[in-house]
mmCIF file of C-alpha atoms and ligand atoms in Angstrom:
data_model
loop_
_atom_site.group_PDB
_atom_site.id
_atom_site.type_symbol
_atom_site.label_atom_id
_atom_site.label_comp_id
_atom_site.label_asym_id
_atom_site.label_seq_id
_atom_site.Cartn_x
_atom_site.Cartn_y
_atom_site.Cartn_z
ATOM 1 C CA MET A 3 20.257 3.089 -15.919
ATOM 2 C CA SER A 4 20.705 5.099 -12.511
ATOM 3 C CA ILE A 5 17.893 4.523 -10.335
ATOM 4 C CA HIS A 6 17.265 7.596 -7.746
ATOM 5 C CA MET A 7 15.273 6.081 -4.928
ATOM 6 C CA GLU A 8 16.533 8.703 -2.513
ATOM 7 C CA ARG A 9 14.343 11.187 -4.489
ATOM 8 C CA LEU A 10 11.258 9.309 -3.374
ATOM 9 C CA PRO A 11 9.479 10.594 -0.148
ATOM 10 C CA ARG A 12 8.512 8.124 2.481
ATOM 11 C CA THR A 13 4.789 7.306 2.573
ATOM 12 C CA ILE A 14 4.705 6.549 6.255
ATOM 13 C CA VAL A 15 6.763 7.669 9.122
ATOM 14 C CA LEU A 16 6.168 6.972 12.646
ATOM 15 C CA PHE A 17 8.215 8.853 15.078
ATOM 16 C CA ARG A 18 8.267 10.526 18.644
ATOM 17 C CA ALA A 19 7.301 14.222 18.332
ATOM 18 C CA GLY A 20 10.672 15.463 19.650
ATOM 19 C CA GLU A 21 12.358 13.523 16.688
ATOM 20 C CA ALA A 22 10.572 15.189 13.879
ATOM 21 C CA SER A 23 13.156 16.177 10.962
ATOM 22 C CA ASP A 24 12.671 17.350 7.621
ATOM 23 C CA GLN A 25 15.027 14.853 6.434
ATOM 24 C CA VAL A 26 12.459 12.248 6.467
ATOM 25 C CA ILE A 27 8.941 14.246 6.312
ATOM 26 C CA SER A 28 8.232 17.580 4.360
ATOM 27 C CA ARG A 29 9.594 20.660 6.171
ATOM 28 C CA ALA A 30 6.117 22.068 6.708
ATOM 29 C CA ALA A 31 5.162 18.921 8.562
ATOM 30 C CA ALA A 32 8.251 19.011 10.612
ATOM 31 C CA GLN A 33 7.509 22.451 11.566
ATOM 32 C CA GLU A 34 4.117 21.723 12.277
ATOM 33 C CA VAL A 35 5.183 19.173 14.783
ATOM 34 C CA ALA A 36 7.607 21.593 16.187
ATOM 35 C CA ALA A 37 4.735 23.979 16.786
ATOM 36 C CA LEU A 38 2.568 21.373 18.502
ATOM 37 C CA ILE A 39 5.222 20.791 21.049
ATOM 38 C CA SER A 40 6.058 24.496 21.798
ATOM 39 C CA SER A 41 2.300 25.234 22.225
ATOM 40 C CA GLU A 42 2.316 22.028 24.593
ATOM 41 C CA ASP A 43 -0.363 20.389 22.550
ATOM 42 C CA ILE A 44 1.683 17.291 22.487
ATOM 43 C CA GLY A 45 4.638 16.177 24.699
ATOM 44 C CA SER A 46 8.192 15.657 22.888
ATOM 45 C CA ASP A 47 7.709 11.906 23.469
ATOM 46 C CA ALA A 48 4.281 11.628 21.983
ATOM 47 C CA PRO A 49 4.174 9.326 18.913
ATOM 48 C CA VAL A 50 3.035 11.149 15.826
ATOM 49 C CA LEU A 51 2.204 9.463 12.320
ATOM 50 C CA ALA A 52 3.128 11.287 9.147
ATOM 51 C CA CYS A 53 1.626 10.158 5.863
ATOM 52 C CA LEU A 54 2.266 11.488 2.478
ATOM 53 C CA ASP A 55 -0.900 13.049 1.259
ATOM 54 C CA GLN A 56 -1.389 11.238 -1.919
ATOM 55 C CA ARG A 57 -4.510 13.040 -2.854
ATOM 56 C CA VAL A 58 -2.539 16.293 -3.814
ATOM 57 C CA LEU A 59 0.147 14.307 -5.629
ATOM 58 C CA PRO A 60 1.687 15.180 -7.946
ATOM 59 C CA ASP A 61 1.022 18.777 -7.654
ATOM 60 C CA ALA A 62 2.330 18.889 -4.099
ATOM 61 C CA VAL A 63 4.510 16.733 -1.919
ATOM 62 C CA GLU A 64 3.118 17.246 1.790
ATOM 63 C CA HIS A 65 2.942 14.936 4.756
ATOM 64 C CA LEU A 66 -0.109 15.117 6.990
ATOM 65 C CA ILE A 67 0.572 14.663 10.810
ATOM 66 C CA THR A 68 -1.418 13.407 13.628
ATOM 67 C CA ALA A 69 -1.332 12.000 17.030
ATOM 68 C CA ASP A 70 -4.923 10.981 16.851
ATOM 69 C CA TRP A 71 -5.687 7.484 15.639
ATOM 70 C CA ARG A 72 -8.966 8.432 14.373
ATOM 71 C CA CYS A 73 -7.686 10.764 11.998
ATOM 72 C CA VAL A 74 -5.681 7.894 10.338
ATOM 73 C CA ILE A 75 -9.132 5.987 9.615
ATOM 74 C CA THR A 76 -10.223 9.279 7.789
ATOM 75 C CA TRP A 77 -6.929 9.363 5.741
ATOM 76 C CA ILE A 78 -7.443 5.736 4.718
ATOM 77 C CA CYS A 79 -11.093 6.204 3.701
ATOM 78 C CA GLU A 80 -10.223 9.118 1.591
ATOM 79 C CA LEU A 81 -7.019 7.834 0.011
ATOM 80 C CA ALA A 82 -4.711 10.245 1.312
ATOM 81 C CA VAL A 83 -2.837 7.048 2.182
ATOM 82 C CA ARG A 84 -3.567 3.967 -0.122
ATOM 83 C CA GLY A 85 -2.114 0.737 -1.591
ATOM 84 C CA ALA A 86 -2.557 -2.454 0.473
ATOM 85 C CA PRO A 87 0.937 -2.567 2.337
ATOM 86 C CA ALA A 88 0.788 1.155 2.975
ATOM 87 C CA ILE A 89 -2.485 0.991 4.715
ATOM 88 C CA GLY A 90 -1.460 -2.026 6.539
ATOM 89 C CA ALA A 91 1.405 -0.087 7.963
ATOM 90 C CA ALA A 92 -0.627 3.110 8.521
ATOM 91 C CA GLY A 93 -3.221 0.975 10.429
ATOM 92 C CA ALA A 94 -0.742 -0.522 12.449
ATOM 93 C CA ALA A 95 0.645 2.937 13.547
ATOM 94 C CA ALA A 96 -2.867 3.801 14.355
ATOM 95 C CA VAL A 97 -3.130 0.982 16.807
ATOM 96 C CA ALA A 98 -0.040 2.277 18.463
ATOM 97 C CA LEU A 99 -1.402 5.862 18.545
ATOM 98 C CA ALA A 100 -4.542 4.526 20.119
ATOM 99 C CA ALA A 101 -2.780 2.586 22.868
ATOM 100 C CA PHE A 102 -0.757 5.648 23.824
ATOM 101 C CA ASP A 103 -4.126 7.640 23.962
ATOM 102 C CA ALA A 104 -5.498 4.892 26.373
ATOM 103 C CA ALA A 105 -2.230 4.211 28.349
ATOM 104 C CA GLY A 106 -2.782 7.687 29.980
ATOM 105 C CA ALA A 107 -6.183 6.675 31.242
ATOM 106 C CA ASP A 108 -6.498 2.910 31.727
ATOM 107 C CA GLU A 109 -4.713 -0.320 32.798
ATOM 108 C CA GLY A 110 -5.018 -3.865 32.190
ATOM 109 C CA ARG A 111 -8.273 -5.137 30.630
ATOM 110 C CA ALA A 112 -9.761 -1.748 30.234
ATOM 111 C CA PHE A 113 -6.737 -0.629 28.385
ATOM 112 C CA LEU A 114 -6.682 -3.710 26.158
ATOM 113 C CA GLN A 115 -10.368 -3.105 25.434
ATOM 114 C CA HIS A 116 -9.720 0.330 24.129
ATOM 115 C CA VAL A 117 -6.871 -1.016 21.849
ATOM 116 C CA GLN A 118 -9.074 -3.929 20.546
ATOM 117 C CA GLU A 119 -12.015 -1.516 19.845
ATOM 118 C CA ALA A 120 -9.942 0.998 18.058
ATOM 119 C CA ALA A 121 -8.245 -1.886 16.202
ATOM 120 C CA VAL A 122 -11.550 -3.246 14.895
ATOM 121 C CA LEU A 123 -12.655 0.455 13.465
ATOM 122 C CA ILE A 124 -9.173 0.897 11.954
ATOM 123 C CA GLY A 125 -9.400 -2.577 10.316
ATOM 124 C CA ASP A 126 -12.689 -1.719 8.855
ATOM 125 C CA ALA A 127 -11.749 1.537 7.288
ATOM 126 C CA ARG A 128 -11.354 -0.344 3.807
ATOM 127 C CA PRO A 129 -12.678 -3.786 3.326
ATOM 128 C CA THR A 130 -10.665 -5.388 0.337
ATOM 129 C CA ALA A 131 -6.964 -5.171 1.111
ATOM 130 C CA VAL A 132 -6.138 -7.945 3.669
ATOM 131 C CA ASN A 133 -2.955 -6.110 4.654
ATOM 132 C CA LEU A 134 -5.005 -3.694 6.733
ATOM 133 C CA MET A 135 -6.724 -6.561 8.924
ATOM 134 C CA TRP A 136 -3.377 -8.473 8.878
ATOM 135 C CA ALA A 137 -1.603 -5.583 10.372
ATOM 136 C CA THR A 138 -4.317 -4.574 12.918
ATOM 137 C CA GLN A 139 -4.707 -8.193 14.296
ATOM 138 C CA ARG A 140 -0.949 -8.706 14.469
ATOM 139 C CA MET A 141 -0.821 -5.464 16.687
ATOM 140 C CA VAL A 142 -3.819 -6.716 18.870
ATOM 141 C CA ALA A 143 -2.243 -10.121 19.321
ATOM 142 C CA LEU A 144 0.772 -8.367 20.819
ATOM 143 C CA ALA A 145 -1.068 -6.305 23.055
ATOM 144 C CA GLU A 146 -2.927 -9.288 24.324
ATOM 145 C CA GLN A 147 0.104 -11.190 25.025
ATOM 146 C CA ARG A 148 1.889 -8.343 26.873
ATOM 147 C CA VAL A 149 -1.254 -7.433 29.058
ATOM 148 C CA ASP A 150 -1.960 -11.153 29.815
ATOM 149 C CA ALA A 151 1.785 -11.248 30.891
ATOM 150 C CA GLY A 152 0.900 -8.269 33.390
ATOM 151 C CA GLU A 153 2.916 -5.382 31.630
ATOM 152 C CA ASP A 154 1.646 -1.838 32.374
ATOM 153 C CA ALA A 155 -0.225 -0.007 29.714
ATOM 154 C CA ARG A 156 2.680 2.604 28.841
ATOM 155 C CA SER A 157 5.144 -0.329 28.298
ATOM 156 C CA VAL A 158 2.642 -2.223 26.043
ATOM 157 C CA ALA A 159 2.075 1.041 24.145
ATOM 158 C CA CYS A 160 5.813 1.290 23.660
ATOM 159 C CA ALA A 161 6.111 -2.186 22.430
ATOM 160 C CA LEU A 162 3.132 -1.414 20.049
ATOM 161 C CA PHE A 163 5.222 1.521 18.792
ATOM 162 C CA ASP A 164 8.087 -0.713 18.025
ATOM 163 C CA GLU A 165 5.923 -3.277 16.392
ATOM 164 C CA ALA A 166 4.395 -0.756 14.096
ATOM 165 C CA CYS A 167 7.740 0.402 13.122
ATOM 166 C CA ALA A 168 8.821 -3.375 12.579
ATOM 167 C CA ILE A 169 6.061 -3.770 10.169
ATOM 168 C CA GLN A 170 7.147 -0.914 8.088
ATOM 169 C CA ARG A 171 10.786 -2.354 8.139
ATOM 170 C CA GLU A 172 9.739 -5.834 7.141
ATOM 171 C CA ASP A 173 7.615 -4.668 4.312
ATOM 172 C CA GLU A 174 10.415 -2.581 2.820
ATOM 173 C CA GLU A 175 12.611 -5.636 3.042
ATOM 174 C CA ALA A 176 10.041 -7.810 1.454
ATOM 175 C CA ASN A 177 9.664 -5.457 -1.311
ATOM 176 C CA ARG A 178 13.368 -5.394 -1.992
ATOM 177 C CA ARG A 179 13.291 -9.160 -2.092
ATOM 178 C CA ILE A 180 10.386 -9.198 -4.327
ATOM 179 C CA GLY A 181 12.228 -6.820 -6.609
ATOM 180 C CA GLU A 182 15.107 -9.366 -6.832
ATOM 181 C CA VAL A 183 12.879 -12.385 -7.446
ATOM 182 C CA GLY A 184 10.848 -10.570 -9.991
ATOM 183 C CA ALA A 185 13.709 -8.914 -11.929
ATOM 184 C CA ALA A 186 15.130 -12.675 -12.513
ATOM 185 C CA LEU A 187 11.992 -13.498 -14.464
ATOM 186 C CA LEU A 188 12.334 -10.612 -16.865
ATOM 187 C CA PRO A 189 14.173 -10.726 -20.105
ATOM 188 C CA GLN A 190 16.945 -8.460 -21.053
ATOM 189 C CA GLY A 191 15.960 -5.082 -22.571
ATOM 190 C CA CYS A 192 12.232 -5.567 -21.576
ATOM 191 C CA ALA A 193 9.346 -3.093 -21.440
ATOM 192 C CA VAL A 194 6.522 -3.653 -18.930
ATOM 193 C CA LEU A 195 3.075 -2.440 -18.340
ATOM 194 C CA THR A 196 1.453 -1.865 -15.012
ATOM 195 C CA HIS A 197 -1.733 -0.842 -13.753
ATOM 196 C CA CYS A 198 -2.623 1.402 -10.735
ATOM 197 C CA ASN A 199 0.134 2.317 -8.406
ATOM 198 C CA ALA A 200 1.959 -0.681 -6.620
ATOM 199 C CA GLY A 201 5.050 1.518 -6.126
ATOM 200 C CA SER A 202 6.928 2.828 -3.330
ATOM 201 C CA LEU A 203 4.066 5.257 -2.766
ATOM 202 C CA ALA A 204 1.666 2.360 -2.004
ATOM 203 C CA THR A 205 4.176 0.461 0.359
ATOM 204 C CA SER A 206 6.404 1.426 3.309
ATOM 205 C CA PHE A 207 9.111 2.047 0.624
ATOM 206 C CA TYR A 208 10.188 0.449 -2.690
ATOM 207 C CA GLY A 209 7.143 -0.903 -3.984
ATOM 208 C CA THR A 210 5.923 -4.369 -5.064
ATOM 209 C CA ALA A 211 5.240 -4.257 -8.735
ATOM 210 C CA LEU A 212 7.288 -1.216 -8.928
ATOM 211 C CA GLY A 213 9.938 -3.061 -6.938
ATOM 212 C CA VAL A 214 10.345 -5.243 -9.708
ATOM 213 C CA VAL A 215 10.614 -2.460 -12.163
ATOM 214 C CA TYR A 216 13.326 -0.645 -9.877
ATOM 215 C CA ALA A 217 15.456 -4.113 -9.443
ATOM 216 C CA ALA A 218 15.226 -4.684 -13.110
ATOM 217 C CA ALA A 219 16.107 -0.983 -14.149
ATOM 218 C CA ASP A 220 19.183 -1.198 -11.558
ATOM 219 C CA GLN A 221 20.438 -4.499 -13.303
ATOM 220 C CA GLY A 222 19.926 -2.678 -16.915
ATOM 221 C CA LYS A 223 17.391 -5.024 -17.846
ATOM 222 C CA LEU A 224 14.272 -2.547 -18.263
ATOM 223 C CA VAL A 225 14.016 -0.187 -20.790
ATOM 224 C CA ARG A 226 10.568 1.363 -20.154
ATOM 225 C CA VAL A 227 7.470 1.273 -18.209
ATOM 226 C CA TYR A 228 3.943 2.024 -19.668
ATOM 227 C CA ALA A 229 1.562 3.090 -16.882
ATOM 228 C CA ASP A 230 -2.098 2.870 -17.304
ATOM 229 C CA GLU A 231 -3.674 6.102 -16.031
ATOM 230 C CA THR A 232 -6.143 3.873 -14.037
ATOM 231 C CA ARG A 233 -9.359 5.699 -13.904
ATOM 232 C CA PRO A 234 -11.483 6.790 -11.878
ATOM 233 C CA VAL A 235 -9.052 7.874 -9.488
ATOM 234 C CA CYS A 236 -5.941 8.134 -11.722
ATOM 235 C CA GLN A 237 -3.160 6.271 -9.399
ATOM 236 C CA GLY A 238 -1.418 5.547 -12.768
ATOM 237 C CA SER A 239 -1.196 9.093 -14.062
ATOM 238 C CA ARG A 240 -1.031 10.908 -10.683
ATOM 239 C CA LEU A 241 1.288 8.477 -8.802
ATOM 240 C CA THR A 242 2.966 5.797 -10.837
ATOM 241 C CA ALA A 243 4.052 8.000 -13.717
ATOM 242 C CA TRP A 244 5.261 10.666 -11.226
ATOM 243 C CA GLU A 245 7.185 8.246 -8.915
ATOM 244 C CA LEU A 246 8.947 6.421 -11.931
ATOM 245 C CA ALA A 247 9.771 9.710 -13.563
ATOM 246 C CA ARG A 248 11.249 11.047 -10.185
ATOM 247 C CA ALA A 249 13.209 7.831 -9.600
ATOM 248 C CA GLY A 250 14.720 8.292 -13.103
ATOM 249 C CA VAL A 251 12.705 5.303 -14.710
ATOM 250 C CA PRO A 252 11.565 5.922 -18.525
ATOM 251 C CA VAL A 253 7.886 5.915 -18.403
ATOM 252 C CA THR A 254 5.075 6.406 -20.779
ATOM 253 C CA LEU A 255 1.639 7.013 -19.609
ATOM 254 C CA ILE A 256 -1.169 5.610 -21.602
ATOM 255 C CA CYS A 257 -5.024 5.962 -21.196
ATOM 256 C CA ASP A 258 -6.567 2.793 -19.951
ATOM 257 C CA ASP A 259 -8.090 2.059 -23.395
ATOM 258 C CA MET A 260 -4.724 2.250 -24.946
ATOM 259 C CA ALA A 261 -3.246 -0.845 -23.317
ATOM 260 C CA ALA A 262 -4.613 -3.336 -26.251
ATOM 261 C CA SER A 263 -3.056 -1.344 -28.998
ATOM 262 C CA VAL A 264 0.276 -0.995 -27.292
ATOM 263 C CA MET A 265 0.372 -4.712 -26.793
ATOM 264 C CA ALA A 266 -0.711 -5.343 -30.182
ATOM 265 C CA ALA A 267 2.102 -3.235 -31.422
ATOM 266 C CA GLY A 268 4.508 -5.627 -29.661
ATOM 267 C CA GLU A 269 5.536 -2.922 -27.158
ATOM 268 C CA VAL A 270 4.912 -4.704 -23.749
ATOM 269 C CA ASP A 271 7.222 -7.741 -22.880
ATOM 270 C CA ALA A 272 5.359 -8.382 -19.506
ATOM 271 C CA VAL A 273 2.651 -7.039 -17.145
ATOM 272 C CA ILE A 274 3.430 -6.483 -13.547
ATOM 273 C CA VAL A 275 0.722 -5.638 -11.096
ATOM 274 C CA GLY A 276 0.218 -5.509 -7.273
ATOM 275 C CA ALA A 277 -2.602 -7.077 -5.262
ATOM 276 C CA ASP A 278 -4.989 -6.054 -2.451
ATOM 277 C CA ARG A 279 -5.787 -9.860 -1.661
ATOM 278 C CA ILE A 280 -4.767 -13.046 -2.986
ATOM 279 C CA ALA A 281 -7.198 -15.881 -2.217
ATOM 280 C CA ALA A 282 -6.198 -19.368 -1.247
ATOM 281 C CA ASN A 283 -6.863 -20.706 -4.956
ATOM 282 C CA GLY A 284 -4.648 -17.857 -6.338
ATOM 283 C CA ASP A 285 -7.398 -15.528 -7.566
ATOM 284 C CA VAL A 286 -6.240 -11.876 -7.119
ATOM 285 C CA ALA A 287 -8.169 -8.853 -5.980
ATOM 286 C CA ASN A 288 -6.561 -5.637 -7.431
ATOM 287 C CA LYS A 289 -7.550 -2.169 -8.717
ATOM 288 C CA ILE A 290 -10.452 -2.232 -11.006
ATOM 289 C CA GLY A 291 -9.289 -2.665 -14.681
ATOM 290 C CA THR A 292 -6.652 -5.208 -13.675
ATOM 291 C CA LEU A 293 -8.827 -7.926 -15.015
ATOM 292 C CA GLY A 294 -9.117 -6.225 -18.477
ATOM 293 C CA VAL A 295 -5.399 -6.107 -18.481
ATOM 294 C CA ALA A 296 -4.985 -9.731 -17.569
ATOM 295 C CA VAL A 297 -7.410 -10.749 -20.493
ATOM 296 C CA LEU A 298 -5.416 -8.775 -22.928
ATOM 297 C CA ALA A 299 -2.078 -10.207 -21.938
ATOM 298 C CA ARG A 300 -3.424 -13.630 -22.289
ATOM 299 C CA HIS A 301 -4.800 -12.641 -25.854
ATOM 300 C CA PHE A 302 -1.300 -11.406 -26.836
ATOM 301 C CA GLY A 303 0.624 -14.145 -25.021
ATOM 302 C CA ILE A 304 2.438 -11.740 -22.596
ATOM 303 C CA PRO A 305 3.300 -12.951 -19.258
ATOM 304 C CA PHE A 306 1.134 -11.487 -16.419
ATOM 305 C CA TYR A 307 2.751 -11.145 -13.066
ATOM 306 C CA VAL A 308 1.285 -10.275 -9.628
ATOM 307 C CA ALA A 309 3.845 -8.997 -7.282
ATOM 308 C CA ALA A 310 2.917 -8.953 -3.512
ATOM 309 C CA PRO A 311 4.202 -9.835 -0.012
ATOM 310 C CA THR A 312 3.074 -12.851 1.762
ATOM 311 C CA SER A 313 1.023 -10.662 4.032
ATOM 312 C CA THR A 314 -1.407 -10.226 0.846
ATOM 313 C CA ILE A 315 -2.189 -13.802 0.723
ATOM 314 C CA ASP A 316 -5.271 -14.692 2.721
ATOM 315 C CA PRO A 317 -5.455 -18.344 3.553
ATOM 316 C CA ASP A 318 -8.909 -17.623 5.149
ATOM 317 C CA THR A 319 -10.396 -16.596 1.812
ATOM 318 C CA LEU A 320 -10.875 -19.625 -0.285
ATOM 319 C CA THR A 321 -11.659 -17.963 -3.731
ATOM 320 C CA GLY A 322 -11.896 -14.449 -5.549
ATOM 321 C CA ALA A 323 -15.858 -14.822 -4.836
ATOM 322 C CA ASP A 324 -15.286 -14.505 -1.244
ATOM 323 C CA ILE A 325 -13.310 -11.343 -1.504
ATOM 324 C CA ARG A 326 -15.422 -8.044 -0.562
ATOM 325 C CA ILE A 327 -14.965 -5.560 -3.103
ATOM 326 C CA GLU A 328 -15.125 -2.036 -1.904
ATOM 327 C CA GLN A 329 -17.876 0.245 -3.580
ATOM 328 C CA ARG A 330 -16.830 3.826 -3.641
ATOM 329 C CA SER A 331 -18.559 7.370 -4.181
ATOM 330 C CA ALA A 332 -20.049 8.070 -7.639
ATOM 331 C CA CYS A 333 -18.205 11.175 -7.528
ATOM 332 C CA GLU A 334 -15.096 9.721 -8.168
ATOM 333 C CA VAL A 335 -16.407 8.607 -11.517
ATOM 334 C CA SER A 336 -18.269 11.725 -12.411
ATOM 335 C CA ALA A 337 -17.992 14.930 -10.553
ATOM 336 C CA HIS A 338 -21.282 16.248 -12.448
ATOM 337 C CA PRO A 339 -23.810 13.365 -12.186
ATOM 338 C CA ILE A 340 -26.461 13.447 -15.118
ATOM 339 C CA GLU A 341 -30.077 13.163 -13.771
ATOM 340 C CA GLY A 342 -31.420 9.666 -14.696
ATOM 341 C CA VAL A 343 -27.902 8.140 -15.174
ATOM 342 C CA ASP A 344 -26.761 5.387 -12.654
ATOM 343 C CA ILE A 345 -23.134 5.187 -11.760
ATOM 344 C CA ILE A 346 -21.120 2.144 -10.238
ATOM 345 C CA ASN A 347 -17.753 2.420 -8.797
ATOM 346 C CA PRO A 348 -16.096 -0.900 -7.670
ATOM 347 C CA ALA A 349 -12.655 -0.022 -6.529
ATOM 348 C CA PHE A 350 -11.279 -3.629 -7.183
ATOM 349 C CA ASP A 351 -11.857 -6.624 -9.596
ATOM 350 C CA ILE A 352 -10.829 -10.294 -9.332
ATOM 351 C CA THR A 353 -8.529 -11.810 -11.923
ATOM 352 C CA PRO A 354 -8.896 -15.597 -11.859
ATOM 353 C CA ALA A 355 -5.852 -17.589 -10.970
ATOM 354 C CA ASP A 356 -5.699 -18.973 -14.404
ATOM 355 C CA LEU A 357 -4.977 -15.639 -16.050
ATOM 356 C CA VAL A 358 -1.762 -15.121 -13.705
ATOM 357 C CA THR A 359 1.504 -16.458 -14.834
ATOM 358 C CA ALA A 360 3.177 -16.253 -11.299
ATOM 359 C CA ILE A 361 2.815 -14.587 -8.077
ATOM 360 C CA ILE A 362 6.162 -12.866 -6.980
ATOM 361 C CA THR A 363 6.647 -12.806 -3.296
ATOM 362 C CA GLU A 364 9.651 -12.296 -0.826
ATOM 363 C CA ARG A 365 9.711 -16.000 -0.645
ATOM 364 C CA GLY A 366 10.010 -16.607 -4.412
ATOM 365 C CA ALA A 367 7.569 -16.980 -7.424
ATOM 366 C CA PHE A 368 4.745 -19.254 -7.205
ATOM 367 C CA ALA A 369 2.209 -20.570 -9.633
ATOM 368 C CA PRO A 370 -1.073 -18.936 -8.509
ATOM 369 C CA GLN A 371 -2.740 -22.095 -7.846
ATOM 370 C CA ARG A 372 0.208 -22.787 -5.332
ATOM 371 C CA ALA A 373 -0.063 -19.439 -3.441
ATOM 372 C CA LEU A 374 -0.408 -20.938 -0.126
ATOM 373 C CA ASP A 375 2.959 -22.442 -0.333
ATOM 374 C CA ALA A 376 4.484 -19.119 -0.024
ATOM 375 C CA LEU A 377 3.085 -18.946 3.529
ATOM 376 C CA GLY A 378 5.266 -21.827 4.259
HETATM 377 O O1 MRU B 413 -7.415 1.928 -4.002
HETATM 378 P P1 MRU B 413 -5.877 1.989 -3.809
HETATM 379 O O2 MRU B 413 -5.126 3.004 -4.672
HETATM 380 O O3 MRU B 413 -5.597 1.638 -2.572
HETATM 381 O O4 MRU B 413 -5.678 0.527 -4.653
HETATM 382 C C1 MRU B 413 -4.269 0.067 -4.651
HETATM 383 C C2 MRU B 413 -4.146 -1.026 -5.580
HETATM 384 O O5 MRU B 413 -5.080 -1.610 -6.143
HETATM 385 C C3 MRU B 413 -2.658 -1.626 -5.671
HETATM 386 O O6 MRU B 413 -2.418 -2.194 -6.947
HETATM 387 C C4 MRU B 413 -2.500 -2.645 -4.559
HETATM 388 O O7 MRU B 413 -3.002 -2.139 -3.301
HETATM 389 C C5 MRU B 413 -1.075 -3.121 -4.533
HETATM 390 S S1 MRU B 413 -0.052 -1.815 -3.685
HETATM 391 C C6 MRU B 413 1.446 -2.479 -3.498
#
């Protein structure tokens, strides 16, 4: 099977305004950057962040652009950019934008304080995915170290720009490695079921759960992916199904309530999902509905794998019960509320470690109870 990763757009692109190119971001976004430079709204060396707008997929492939870190918070809250590793990378980029913002006005401690305060606001944009806090804290630690060493604000801001780019590069490398590790666990000619979107769109590139899919497809091991639609926001039907079809992987879209019957029919050899946070005891927070799929997989004797970079493992969170679950708007569940009807919309659930066959990371596959071993 030929896999066409080159057909997938990049989720996050951080660049200097003068380097905007429609090779990596949509033509409209590149033109928008050029217009900003020519109207002197931004200088050609200003850092700009482009994020693929996942709210409008699959109808349109458009990048949003901004030089304003506050705008990135809105995009993260509104799911324009989503998926744990992707919001980590976008959050890091937002800290770099905040540093350039402050570098024009402040030096030393005042500059650092601006970066720290912005990083707290960015890190709070969504509470469940630990990658966001992990990335913003990594950026702040670098800023503190450079300021303490006496570097001027402009050069610290440049170092933060490079660090945000490094986070993206490392994420893609980790995903490619996760793909290799995970593909080795799958049998020849297998079909897998996945939930939500843990694909290239949810990461800097390549994906975690779908990274395993791409690697297995590339090796000729995988015949089909069943994609749960993943109510209420439909990351499965709008994003996973689109992404896989575009990359050339055979995909069948199912409603969430069809997973049991597809498994009962013997159509699924393995389940692979991503994660937003993995607690020290191996409990996994992932998109709402993951727990149900894990229970089904156990019932039908199907292995249930969680694919995630080590940045998703949180040694400071002891169990799943300690993970804060984001509660989102009722409008996502029903656009037309009925008087007298209450609606809940928890965005994630917790799958207990004992339902997980293995956690697949860039450092190998681990029994969930040994998740911390992946951190070395
Ligand atoms: O609300 P979302 O779309 O950000 O939720 C995303 C998920 O739950 C993904 O499965 C998870 O972040 C892993 S992405 C590689």
